[in-house]
Amino acid sequence: MTIRDDHSLAADLATEAGERLLAVRAREGFADAAALRAAGDRESHVFLMEALARLRPSDHVLSEEATREERLDPSRLEAERVWIVDPLDGTREFAEEGRSDWAVHVALWERGELAAGAVALPAQGRTLGTGEPPKLPAHQGGRFRIAVSRTRPPEFVRNLAHLVGADLVPIGSAGAKISAVLTGEVEAYVHAGGQYEWDSAAPVAVAQAAGAHASRIDGAALTYNQPDPSLPDILVSLPDLAPTLLAGIRDLHR
């Protein structure tokens, strides 16, 4: 692995973790979904933690697969650089044969802002990163598409879609949903069912680098490396659709 800068590091780590996850799928098979999910979470987490410890030894790391004590370690709140990683986003989809909507997230938070990030979509053979952000597609007008959870789409998003004239597209992981906005499969992603910082840090870093809108559903800024890593709701969309979506969300919450 050749490391040039933090953008390249994020992309290289996410890509290699994804390749390892594909190998886990091939090795374990799909007969025991629980064992496959556990093996994927564990092996990707160990790889990312060892790589970051070796390549960026002075930085802190916030990982979904860390212990509760490690995640709540107050020392990261005083750090200038914290890597926020989700070793396997979309564990359910990872363990379902044929599904490609799962991801690896690697983001760098530095002095209050997301500074770099990458989302690997291993089963789709691509990694989106801040080093070379994707070019946003243009919305051609008319009805648009909103990515939602496959298993628990929030009721208010159904109502929002009806209000603004949109169709819902079920997709697996949060990283896959936000990537779908950046690649033109959908035009927006709205979620309010509970998430954590590692679910959105890397895809939001890429979305912001590409020029997409990314905020809480009330329009407030997304903030990372907080004492409580809960970050329960999010809106990511093409920039020209954000005013319509935010106004629709406000109307539904009155």
mmCIF file of C-alpha atoms in Angstrom:
data_model
loop_
_atom_site.group_PDB
_atom_site.id
_atom_site.type_symbol
_atom_site.label_atom_id
_atom_site.label_comp_id
_atom_site.label_asym_id
_atom_site.label_seq_id
_atom_site.Cartn_x
_atom_site.Cartn_y
_atom_site.Cartn_z
ATOM 1 C CA MET A 1 0.000 0.000 0.000
ATOM 2 C CA THR A 2 1.482 3.352 -1.089
ATOM 3 C CA ILE A 3 0.389 6.235 1.131
ATOM 4 C CA ARG A 4 0.476 9.755 -0.279
ATOM 5 C CA ASP A 5 -1.949 11.724 1.910
ATOM 6 C CA ASP A 6 -5.023 11.301 4.101
ATOM 7 C CA HIS A 7 -7.393 11.163 1.109
ATOM 8 C CA SER A 8 -5.374 8.351 -0.458
ATOM 9 C CA LEU A 9 -5.020 6.587 2.878
ATOM 10 C CA ALA A 10 -8.781 6.603 3.450
ATOM 11 C CA ALA A 11 -9.417 5.222 -0.035
ATOM 12 C CA ASP A 12 -6.670 2.584 0.178
ATOM 13 C CA LEU A 13 -7.799 1.356 3.606
ATOM 14 C CA ALA A 14 -11.481 1.201 2.656
ATOM 15 C CA THR A 15 -10.660 -0.620 -0.581
ATOM 16 C CA GLU A 16 -8.359 -3.179 1.062
ATOM 17 C CA ALA A 17 -10.829 -3.799 3.905
ATOM 18 C CA GLY A 18 -13.478 -4.377 1.242
ATOM 19 C CA GLU A 19 -11.274 -6.880 -0.589
ATOM 20 C CA ARG A 20 -10.770 -8.737 2.676
ATOM 21 C CA LEU A 21 -14.538 -8.801 3.230
ATOM 22 C CA LEU A 22 -15.073 -10.306 -0.216
ATOM 23 C CA ALA A 23 -12.551 -12.991 0.753
ATOM 24 C CA VAL A 24 -14.455 -13.636 3.991
ATOM 25 C CA ARG A 25 -17.664 -14.093 1.971
ATOM 26 C CA ALA A 26 -15.920 -16.556 -0.357
ATOM 27 C CA ARG A 27 -14.361 -18.471 2.522
ATOM 28 C CA GLU A 28 -17.351 -18.668 4.878
ATOM 29 C CA GLY A 29 -20.211 -18.987 2.385
ATOM 30 C CA PHE A 30 -23.784 -17.920 3.161
ATOM 31 C CA ALA A 31 -25.172 -20.956 5.002
ATOM 32 C CA ASP A 32 -24.592 -19.453 8.470
ATOM 33 C CA ALA A 33 -25.441 -15.746 8.226
ATOM 34 C CA ALA A 34 -24.615 -14.991 11.856
ATOM 35 C CA ALA A 35 -21.138 -16.534 11.571
ATOM 36 C CA LEU A 36 -20.507 -14.666 8.321
ATOM 37 C CA ARG A 37 -21.562 -11.327 9.818
ATOM 38 C CA ALA A 38 -19.387 -11.888 12.891
ATOM 39 C CA ALA A 39 -16.355 -12.871 10.814
ATOM 40 C CA GLY A 40 -16.750 -9.847 8.535
ATOM 41 C CA ASP A 41 -17.122 -7.351 11.391
ATOM 42 C CA ARG A 42 -14.155 -8.804 13.254
ATOM 43 C CA GLU A 43 -11.674 -9.161 10.406
ATOM 44 C CA SER A 44 -12.358 -5.754 8.855
ATOM 45 C CA HIS A 45 -12.150 -4.027 12.244
ATOM 46 C CA VAL A 46 -8.845 -5.699 13.139
ATOM 47 C CA PHE A 47 -7.357 -4.811 9.750
ATOM 48 C CA LEU A 48 -8.368 -1.131 9.990
ATOM 49 C CA MET A 49 -7.250 -0.742 13.596
ATOM 50 C CA GLU A 50 -3.846 -2.342 12.948
ATOM 51 C CA ALA A 51 -3.321 -0.321 9.756
ATOM 52 C CA LEU A 52 -4.196 3.003 11.373
ATOM 53 C CA ALA A 53 -2.053 2.213 14.420
ATOM 54 C CA ARG A 54 0.902 1.538 12.083
ATOM 55 C CA LEU A 55 0.360 4.345 9.558
ATOM 56 C CA ARG A 56 -1.090 7.119 11.752
ATOM 57 C CA PRO A 57 0.094 6.187 15.265
ATOM 58 C CA SER A 58 -0.636 9.603 16.791
ATOM 59 C CA ASP A 59 -4.285 9.678 15.692
ATOM 60 C CA HIS A 60 -7.321 8.444 17.635
ATOM 61 C CA VAL A 61 -9.896 6.050 16.172
ATOM 62 C CA LEU A 62 -13.663 5.779 16.737
ATOM 63 C CA SER A 63 -14.878 2.444 15.322
ATOM 64 C CA GLU A 64 -18.303 0.846 15.471
ATOM 65 C CA GLU A 65 -16.690 -2.463 16.367
ATOM 66 C CA ALA A 66 -14.629 -1.072 19.264
ATOM 67 C CA THR A 67 -15.684 -1.878 22.803
ATOM 68 C CA ARG A 68 -18.122 0.479 24.536
ATOM 69 C CA GLU A 69 -15.295 1.676 26.786
ATOM 70 C CA GLU A 70 -13.081 2.408 23.765
ATOM 71 C CA ARG A 71 -15.870 4.302 21.985
ATOM 72 C CA LEU A 72 -16.544 6.451 25.064
ATOM 73 C CA ASP A 73 -12.856 7.090 25.815
ATOM 74 C CA PRO A 74 -12.833 10.847 26.570
ATOM 75 C CA SER A 75 -9.255 11.275 25.261
ATOM 76 C CA ARG A 76 -10.503 11.402 21.661
ATOM 77 C CA LEU A 77 -12.489 14.547 22.543
ATOM 78 C CA GLU A 78 -9.196 16.364 23.145
ATOM 79 C CA ALA A 79 -7.535 14.993 20.000
ATOM 80 C CA GLU A 80 -7.003 17.055 16.854
ATOM 81 C CA ARG A 81 -7.371 14.059 14.515
ATOM 82 C CA VAL A 82 -9.819 11.173 14.885
ATOM 83 C CA TRP A 83 -10.521 8.467 12.308
ATOM 84 C CA ILE A 84 -14.208 7.508 12.333
ATOM 85 C CA VAL A 85 -14.671 4.074 10.762
ATOM 86 C CA ASP A 86 -17.395 1.539 10.145
ATOM 87 C CA PRO A 87 -15.594 -1.678 9.190
ATOM 88 C CA LEU A 88 -18.766 -3.182 7.696
ATOM 89 C CA ASP A 89 -21.791 -0.955 7.050
ATOM 90 C CA GLY A 90 -24.813 -3.028 6.074
ATOM 91 C CA THR A 91 -23.981 -6.239 7.869
ATOM 92 C CA ARG A 92 -27.386 -7.724 6.984
ATOM 93 C CA GLU A 93 -26.787 -7.228 3.255
ATOM 94 C CA PHE A 94 -23.199 -8.508 3.514
ATOM 95 C CA ALA A 95 -24.552 -11.855 4.675
ATOM 96 C CA GLU A 96 -27.143 -12.151 1.882
ATOM 97 C CA GLU A 97 -25.840 -13.807 -1.272
ATOM 98 C CA GLY A 98 -26.067 -11.601 -4.346
ATOM 99 C CA ARG A 99 -26.502 -8.282 -2.526
ATOM 100 C CA SER A 100 -24.042 -5.482 -3.255
ATOM 101 C CA ASP A 101 -25.480 -2.681 -1.036
ATOM 102 C CA TRP A 102 -22.980 -2.902 1.826
ATOM 103 C CA ALA A 103 -19.878 -0.806 2.385
ATOM 104 C CA VAL A 104 -16.714 0.049 4.316
ATOM 105 C CA HIS A 105 -16.432 3.580 5.770
ATOM 106 C CA VAL A 106 -13.147 5.352 6.587
ATOM 107 C CA ALA A 107 -13.268 9.070 7.512
ATOM 108 C CA LEU A 108 -10.869 11.525 9.107
ATOM 109 C CA TRP A 109 -12.221 14.231 11.445
ATOM 110 C CA GLU A 110 -9.668 16.990 12.019
ATOM 111 C CA ARG A 111 -10.080 20.056 14.229
ATOM 112 C CA GLY A 112 -13.860 20.113 14.067
ATOM 113 C CA GLU A 113 -14.414 19.142 10.428
ATOM 114 C CA LEU A 114 -14.475 16.048 8.235
ATOM 115 C CA ALA A 115 -11.153 16.358 6.391
ATOM 116 C CA ALA A 116 -11.028 13.180 4.284
ATOM 117 C CA GLY A 117 -13.025 10.042 3.678
ATOM 118 C CA ALA A 118 -13.813 7.108 1.458
ATOM 119 C CA VAL A 119 -16.643 4.627 0.996
ATOM 120 C CA ALA A 120 -15.772 1.283 -0.521
ATOM 121 C CA LEU A 121 -18.557 -0.677 -2.210
ATOM 122 C CA PRO A 122 -16.623 -3.926 -2.656
ATOM 123 C CA ALA A 123 -19.346 -5.966 -4.325
ATOM 124 C CA GLN A 124 -19.841 -3.124 -6.835
ATOM 125 C CA GLY A 125 -16.093 -2.906 -7.494
ATOM 126 C CA ARG A 126 -15.719 0.773 -6.649
ATOM 127 C CA THR A 127 -14.560 3.192 -3.972
ATOM 128 C CA LEU A 128 -15.785 6.785 -3.724
ATOM 129 C CA GLY A 129 -13.398 9.180 -2.001
ATOM 130 C CA THR A 130 -12.597 12.786 -1.224
ATOM 131 C CA GLY A 131 -9.328 12.673 -3.165
ATOM 132 C CA GLU A 132 -11.212 12.492 -6.462
ATOM 133 C CA PRO A 133 -14.845 13.175 -5.544
ATOM 134 C CA PRO A 134 -17.484 11.904 -7.966
ATOM 135 C CA LYS A 135 -19.129 14.413 -10.299
ATOM 136 C CA LEU A 136 -22.718 14.955 -9.188
ATOM 137 C CA PRO A 137 -25.383 14.041 -11.726
ATOM 138 C CA ALA A 138 -27.839 16.759 -12.767
ATOM 139 C CA HIS A 139 -31.513 16.485 -11.814
ATOM 140 C CA GLN A 140 -33.626 16.743 -14.930
ATOM 141 C CA GLY A 141 -36.769 17.921 -13.117
ATOM 142 C CA GLY A 142 -40.029 16.116 -12.373
ATOM 143 C CA ARG A 143 -40.372 13.280 -9.859
ATOM 144 C CA PHE A 144 -37.230 12.236 -8.063
ATOM 145 C CA ARG A 145 -36.109 9.253 -5.999
ATOM 146 C CA ILE A 146 -35.411 9.015 -2.243
ATOM 147 C CA ALA A 147 -33.323 6.150 -0.842
ATOM 148 C CA VAL A 148 -34.800 4.572 2.301
ATOM 149 C CA SER A 149 -34.128 1.631 4.586
ATOM 150 C CA ARG A 150 -34.980 -1.809 3.169
ATOM 151 C CA THR A 151 -36.317 -3.048 6.486
ATOM 152 C CA ARG A 152 -37.587 -0.047 8.441
ATOM 153 C CA PRO A 153 -38.418 2.964 6.235
ATOM 154 C CA PRO A 154 -39.591 5.830 8.483
ATOM 155 C CA GLU A 155 -43.287 6.572 8.068
ATOM 156 C CA PHE A 156 -42.580 10.271 7.762
ATOM 157 C CA VAL A 157 -40.409 9.625 4.684
ATOM 158 C CA ARG A 158 -43.384 7.930 3.004
ATOM 159 C CA ASN A 159 -45.423 11.044 3.784
ATOM 160 C CA LEU A 160 -42.576 13.281 2.611
ATOM 161 C CA ALA A 161 -42.343 11.448 -0.714
ATOM 162 C CA HIS A 162 -46.079 11.915 -1.266
ATOM 163 C CA LEU A 163 -45.812 15.611 -0.383
ATOM 164 C CA VAL A 164 -42.862 16.459 -2.651
ATOM 165 C CA GLY A 165 -43.617 14.092 -5.517
ATOM 166 C CA ALA A 166 -40.916 11.486 -5.058
ATOM 167 C CA ASP A 167 -40.585 7.705 -5.261
ATOM 168 C CA LEU A 168 -38.960 5.578 -2.560
ATOM 169 C CA VAL A 169 -36.056 3.260 -3.401
ATOM 170 C CA PRO A 170 -35.139 0.675 -0.723
ATOM 171 C CA ILE A 171 -31.347 0.217 -0.396
ATOM 172 C CA GLY A 172 -29.280 -1.536 2.275
ATOM 173 C CA SER A 173 -26.490 0.284 4.067
ATOM 174 C CA ALA A 174 -26.290 4.021 4.759
ATOM 175 C CA GLY A 175 -23.059 4.195 2.788
ATOM 176 C CA ALA A 176 -24.730 2.544 -0.196
ATOM 177 C CA LYS A 177 -27.677 4.959 0.034
ATOM 178 C CA ILE A 178 -25.506 8.090 0.121
ATOM 179 C CA SER A 179 -23.304 6.688 -2.639
ATOM 180 C CA ALA A 180 -26.464 6.156 -4.709
ATOM 181 C CA VAL A 181 -27.104 9.922 -4.493
ATOM 182 C CA LEU A 182 -23.589 10.585 -5.765
ATOM 183 C CA THR A 183 -23.801 8.102 -8.640
ATOM 184 C CA GLY A 184 -27.267 9.052 -9.901
ATOM 185 C CA GLU A 185 -29.264 6.010 -8.769
ATOM 186 C CA VAL A 186 -31.385 8.268 -6.521
ATOM 187 C CA GLU A 187 -31.501 12.000 -5.900
ATOM 188 C CA ALA A 188 -31.841 12.029 -2.090
ATOM 189 C CA TYR A 189 -31.498 10.021 1.111
ATOM 190 C CA VAL A 190 -33.584 10.817 4.188
ATOM 191 C CA HIS A 191 -33.284 8.921 7.474
ATOM 192 C CA ALA A 192 -34.636 9.506 10.978
ATOM 193 C CA GLY A 193 -34.602 6.077 12.564
ATOM 194 C CA GLY A 194 -31.408 6.371 14.625
ATOM 195 C CA GLN A 195 -27.787 6.219 13.511
ATOM 196 C CA TYR A 196 -24.296 6.801 14.863
ATOM 197 C CA GLU A 197 -21.382 8.900 13.656
ATOM 198 C CA TRP A 198 -19.675 5.950 11.942
ATOM 199 C CA ASP A 199 -22.790 5.356 9.813
ATOM 200 C CA SER A 200 -22.442 8.683 8.002
ATOM 201 C CA ALA A 201 -18.995 10.289 8.568
ATOM 202 C CA ALA A 202 -17.227 8.809 5.523
ATOM 203 C CA PRO A 203 -20.117 9.057 3.036
ATOM 204 C CA VAL A 204 -20.876 12.602 4.208
ATOM 205 C CA ALA A 205 -17.213 13.570 3.740
ATOM 206 C CA VAL A 206 -17.416 12.316 0.145
ATOM 207 C CA ALA A 207 -20.821 13.927 -0.446
ATOM 208 C CA GLN A 208 -19.616 17.305 0.804
ATOM 209 C CA ALA A 209 -16.445 17.075 -1.313
ATOM 210 C CA ALA A 210 -18.652 16.373 -4.344
ATOM 211 C CA GLY A 211 -20.861 19.406 -3.608
ATOM 212 C CA ALA A 212 -23.978 17.567 -2.384
ATOM 213 C CA HIS A 213 -26.188 18.851 0.419
ATOM 214 C CA ALA A 214 -25.697 17.045 3.773
ATOM 215 C CA SER A 215 -27.391 18.070 7.030
ATOM 216 C CA ARG A 216 -29.667 16.975 9.856
ATOM 217 C CA ILE A 217 -33.308 16.774 8.744
ATOM 218 C CA ASP A 218 -33.966 20.152 10.407
ATOM 219 C CA GLY A 219 -31.192 21.696 8.301
ATOM 220 C CA ALA A 220 -28.666 21.876 11.161
ATOM 221 C CA ALA A 221 -25.046 20.946 10.494
ATOM 222 C CA LEU A 222 -23.860 17.392 11.063
ATOM 223 C CA THR A 223 -21.230 17.376 13.816
ATOM 224 C CA TYR A 224 -18.788 14.565 14.578
ATOM 225 C CA ASN A 225 -16.478 13.395 17.370
ATOM 226 C CA GLN A 226 -19.042 14.197 20.048
ATOM 227 C CA PRO A 227 -19.078 12.629 23.544
ATOM 228 C CA ASP A 228 -22.191 10.658 22.563
ATOM 229 C CA PRO A 229 -21.646 9.292 19.026
ATOM 230 C CA SER A 230 -25.399 9.062 18.350
ATOM 231 C CA LEU A 231 -26.332 11.064 15.220
ATOM 232 C CA PRO A 232 -29.904 9.934 14.619
ATOM 233 C CA ASP A 233 -31.074 11.634 11.426
ATOM 234 C CA ILE A 234 -29.677 12.852 8.123
ATOM 235 C CA LEU A 235 -30.578 14.371 4.768
ATOM 236 C CA VAL A 236 -28.252 14.026 1.763
ATOM 237 C CA SER A 237 -29.422 15.225 -1.630
ATOM 238 C CA LEU A 238 -28.519 16.959 -4.810
ATOM 239 C CA PRO A 239 -28.101 20.608 -3.774
ATOM 240 C CA ASP A 240 -31.022 22.006 -5.777
ATOM 241 C CA LEU A 241 -33.485 19.593 -4.116
ATOM 242 C CA ALA A 242 -32.488 20.376 -0.525
ATOM 243 C CA PRO A 243 -34.783 23.452 -0.076
ATOM 244 C CA THR A 244 -37.811 21.441 -1.240
ATOM 245 C CA LEU A 245 -37.007 18.511 1.037
ATOM 246 C CA LEU A 246 -36.279 20.666 4.092
ATOM 247 C CA ALA A 247 -39.506 22.625 3.571
ATOM 248 C CA GLY A 248 -41.453 19.370 3.225
ATOM 249 C CA ILE A 249 -39.927 17.969 6.411
ATOM 250 C CA ARG A 250 -40.806 21.182 8.289
ATOM 251 C CA ASP A 251 -44.404 20.984 7.053
ATOM 252 C CA LEU A 252 -44.728 17.388 8.223
ATOM 253 C CA HIS A 253 -43.415 18.212 11.699
ATOM 254 C CA ARG A 254 -45.757 21.160 12.343
#
